Amino acid sequence: MNYWLFKTEPDVFSIDTLASSPGKTAPWEGVRGYGARNYLRDEIKKKDLILFYHSSCKPPHVAGLAEVVKEGYPDHFAFDKKHKYYDPKSDPQKPTWFMVDVKFKEKFSRAISLEELRSHGQLDGMVLLQPGGRLSIQPVSEKHFQYICKLAGAKSFPG
C-alpha cells in the first residue's frame, strides 16, 4: 500500500462533496499536470490511502482521508468538447490524461493547517513542505501519513 496527498480547491471539490457523492465515491478528474498524471497512470493503486488536502483557501489544510477504489484510467472529460477539462490535443486512442476513483473514509474532527504541519519536525522531508512542492498529487511516506493521522485523531486509519 502507498500513501498520497491529493490537493483540491474546496470550492471546486471538497471532502464534503466526496462524502455526499453516490456511494461516497467519485472520480478524481481534471488533473492536467504531467507529474501528477504520471502518478495517476503508473503508481497509484487500489487500496492506497489519501490525505485529502484543501488548497487555495484560508488556511490550506488536510481535511480527511480517502481511499483509491479504482486504479488509473483515461480521463474521458479530456475528449468532451463541452466539458471544462476538455483538451483538444488528447487522443482517445492514446490518452494523455488519467484519473482514479476515490472513496471517502473520514473527515477529520479538526483540520490540520499547513502552518501546523510546518511546525512539526517529525514531518521534515514531506513533499508538501518542500520548496516547489506544488504537485496536485504527491507521495507521502507511511511515517508522515501515520503522524498526520495521529495529529488529527483519525478514527479510520488502521495504523
Short mmCIF file of C-alpha atoms in Angstrom, two decimals:
data_model
loop_
_atom_site.label_atom_id
_atom_site.label_comp_id
_atom_site.label_asym_id
_atom_site.label_seq_id
_atom_site.Cartn_x
_atom_site.Cartn_y
_atom_site.Cartn_z
CA MET A 1 0.00 0.00 0.00
CA ASN A 2 1.14 3.52 -0.80
CA TYR A 3 0.18 6.84 0.72
CA TRP A 4 -0.64 10.03 -1.13
CA LEU A 5 -1.72 13.62 -0.67
CA PHE A 6 -4.32 14.85 -3.16
CA LYS A 7 -4.80 18.62 -3.35
CA THR A 8 -8.11 20.15 -4.30
CA GLU A 9 -9.75 23.53 -4.01
CA PRO A 10 -12.68 23.13 -1.61
CA ASP A 11 -14.92 25.43 -3.68
CA VAL A 12 -14.39 23.05 -6.64
CA PHE A 13 -14.41 19.65 -4.89
CA SER A 14 -14.23 19.31 -1.12
CA ILE A 15 -14.14 16.41 1.29
CA ASP A 16 -17.82 17.13 1.96
CA THR A 17 -18.51 16.84 -1.79
CA LEU A 18 -16.86 13.42 -1.79
CA ALA A 19 -18.76 12.34 1.34
CA SER A 20 -22.07 13.27 -0.31
CA SER A 21 -21.27 11.63 -3.67
CA PRO A 22 -23.17 8.44 -4.60
CA GLY A 23 -21.54 5.60 -2.70
CA LYS A 24 -19.19 8.23 -1.21
CA THR A 25 -17.12 7.65 -4.34
CA ALA A 26 -16.08 9.94 -7.20
CA PRO A 27 -13.52 10.13 -10.00
CA TRP A 28 -10.50 12.35 -9.37
CA GLU A 29 -10.64 14.06 -12.73
CA GLY A 30 -9.17 17.15 -14.28
CA VAL A 31 -5.51 16.64 -13.39
CA ARG A 32 -3.58 18.45 -16.11
CA GLY A 33 -0.01 18.33 -14.84
CA TYR A 34 2.33 15.68 -16.18
CA GLY A 35 3.97 14.78 -12.86
CA ALA A 36 0.63 14.21 -11.13
CA ARG A 37 -0.68 12.46 -14.27
CA ASN A 38 2.22 10.02 -14.11
CA TYR A 39 1.34 9.10 -10.54
CA LEU A 40 -2.31 8.57 -11.53
CA ARG A 41 -1.40 6.49 -14.56
CA ASP A 42 1.54 4.48 -13.25
CA GLU A 43 1.82 4.36 -9.48
CA ILE A 44 -1.44 4.86 -7.61
CA LYS A 45 -3.06 1.52 -6.84
CA LYS A 46 -6.34 0.26 -5.46
CA LYS A 47 -6.45 0.47 -1.64
CA ASP A 48 -3.82 3.23 -1.49
CA LEU A 49 -4.72 5.81 1.14
CA ILE A 50 -5.05 9.54 0.56
CA LEU A 51 -4.68 12.63 2.72
CA PHE A 52 -7.40 14.91 1.32
CA TYR A 53 -5.85 18.40 1.21
CA HIS A 54 -7.78 21.63 0.70
CA SER A 55 -5.64 24.24 -1.09
CA SER A 56 -6.35 27.80 -2.25
CA CYS A 57 -8.28 28.52 0.93
CA LYS A 58 -7.53 30.13 4.25
CA PRO A 59 -5.91 28.27 5.79
CA PRO A 60 -4.88 25.45 3.45
CA HIS A 61 -5.24 22.19 5.38
CA VAL A 62 -5.52 18.43 5.48
CA ALA A 63 -9.26 17.78 5.81
CA GLY A 64 -9.54 14.00 5.98
CA LEU A 65 -8.92 10.62 4.40
CA ALA A 66 -9.95 8.81 1.24
CA GLU A 67 -9.05 5.53 -0.42
CA VAL A 68 -8.34 4.63 -4.05
CA VAL A 69 -11.03 2.22 -5.25
CA LYS A 70 -10.22 2.21 -8.98
CA GLU A 71 -6.76 2.48 -10.50
CA GLY A 72 -5.79 4.89 -13.26
CA TYR A 73 -7.90 5.02 -16.40
CA PRO A 74 -8.25 7.62 -19.19
CA ASP A 75 -9.86 10.89 -18.11
CA HIS A 76 -12.74 10.86 -20.59
CA PHE A 77 -13.54 14.51 -19.86
CA ALA A 78 -10.45 15.39 -21.92
CA PHE A 79 -12.36 14.22 -25.02
CA ASP A 80 -15.62 16.07 -24.30
CA LYS A 81 -15.65 19.42 -26.12
CA LYS A 82 -18.36 20.73 -23.79
CA HIS A 83 -16.51 19.90 -20.56
CA LYS A 84 -14.22 22.30 -18.68
CA TYR A 85 -11.45 19.67 -18.70
CA TYR A 86 -11.52 19.24 -22.49
CA ASP A 87 -8.08 19.01 -24.09
CA PRO A 88 -8.10 19.19 -27.90
CA LYS A 89 -4.63 17.58 -28.02
CA SER A 90 -5.70 14.48 -26.08
CA ASP A 91 -6.39 11.43 -28.27
CA PRO A 92 -8.79 8.68 -27.11
CA GLN A 93 -6.53 6.10 -28.84
CA LYS A 94 -3.50 7.34 -26.90
CA PRO A 95 -4.87 9.29 -23.90
CA THR A 96 -2.80 11.98 -22.28
CA TRP A 97 -4.74 12.38 -19.05
CA PHE A 98 -5.77 9.84 -16.42
CA MET A 99 -7.91 9.70 -13.31
CA VAL A 100 -8.63 7.33 -10.42
CA ASP A 101 -11.77 6.77 -8.36
CA VAL A 102 -11.59 7.65 -4.69
CA LYS A 103 -13.87 6.82 -1.78
CA PHE A 104 -14.47 8.90 1.33
CA LYS A 105 -13.13 7.40 4.54
CA GLU A 106 -13.20 10.17 7.11
CA LYS A 107 -13.42 13.90 7.64
CA PHE A 108 -11.08 14.92 10.42
CA SER A 109 -12.70 16.41 13.50
CA ARG A 110 -10.19 19.21 13.14
CA ALA A 111 -8.36 20.42 10.06
CA ILE A 112 -4.58 20.25 10.17
CA SER A 113 -3.34 23.51 8.67
CA LEU A 114 -0.26 23.90 6.51
CA GLU A 115 1.18 26.16 9.21
CA GLU A 116 0.67 23.44 11.82
CA LEU A 117 2.23 20.82 9.54
CA ARG A 118 5.28 23.06 9.12
CA SER A 119 5.65 23.31 12.92
CA HIS A 120 6.24 19.57 13.37
CA GLY A 121 9.86 18.49 12.85
CA GLN A 122 8.58 14.92 12.51
CA LEU A 123 7.30 15.94 9.06
CA ASP A 124 10.67 17.14 7.75
CA GLY A 125 11.15 15.90 4.20
CA MET A 126 7.43 15.76 3.39
CA VAL A 127 6.96 16.82 -0.26
CA LEU A 128 4.17 19.27 0.60
CA LEU A 129 6.52 21.17 2.90
CA GLN A 130 9.40 21.39 0.41
CA PRO A 131 10.04 24.44 -1.75
CA GLY A 132 8.36 23.77 -5.08
CA GLY A 133 6.13 21.03 -3.61
CA ARG A 134 3.23 22.19 -5.77
CA LEU A 135 2.10 18.96 -7.48
CA SER A 136 -1.60 18.30 -7.02
CA ILE A 137 -0.80 14.67 -6.20
CA GLN A 138 2.18 13.84 -4.03
CA PRO A 139 3.59 10.72 -2.42
CA VAL A 140 3.61 10.66 1.38
CA SER A 141 5.79 8.37 3.47
CA GLU A 142 3.99 5.94 5.75
CA LYS A 143 5.68 7.60 8.73
CA HIS A 144 4.39 11.06 7.74
CA PHE A 145 0.93 9.69 6.91
CA GLN A 146 0.64 8.00 10.31
CA TYR A 147 1.89 11.10 12.11
CA ILE A 148 -0.70 13.35 10.43
CA CYS A 149 -3.48 10.86 11.15
CA LYS A 150 -2.43 10.80 14.80
CA LEU A 151 -2.39 14.63 14.92
CA ALA A 152 -5.91 14.70 13.50
CA GLY A 153 -7.22 11.97 15.79
CA ALA A 154 -8.17 9.88 12.73
CA LYS A 155 -10.59 7.09 13.55
CA SER A 156 -10.45 5.12 10.30
CA PHE A 157 -6.70 4.79 9.76
CA PRO A 158 -5.58 1.30 10.73
CA GLY A 159 -2.01 2.33 11.65
#
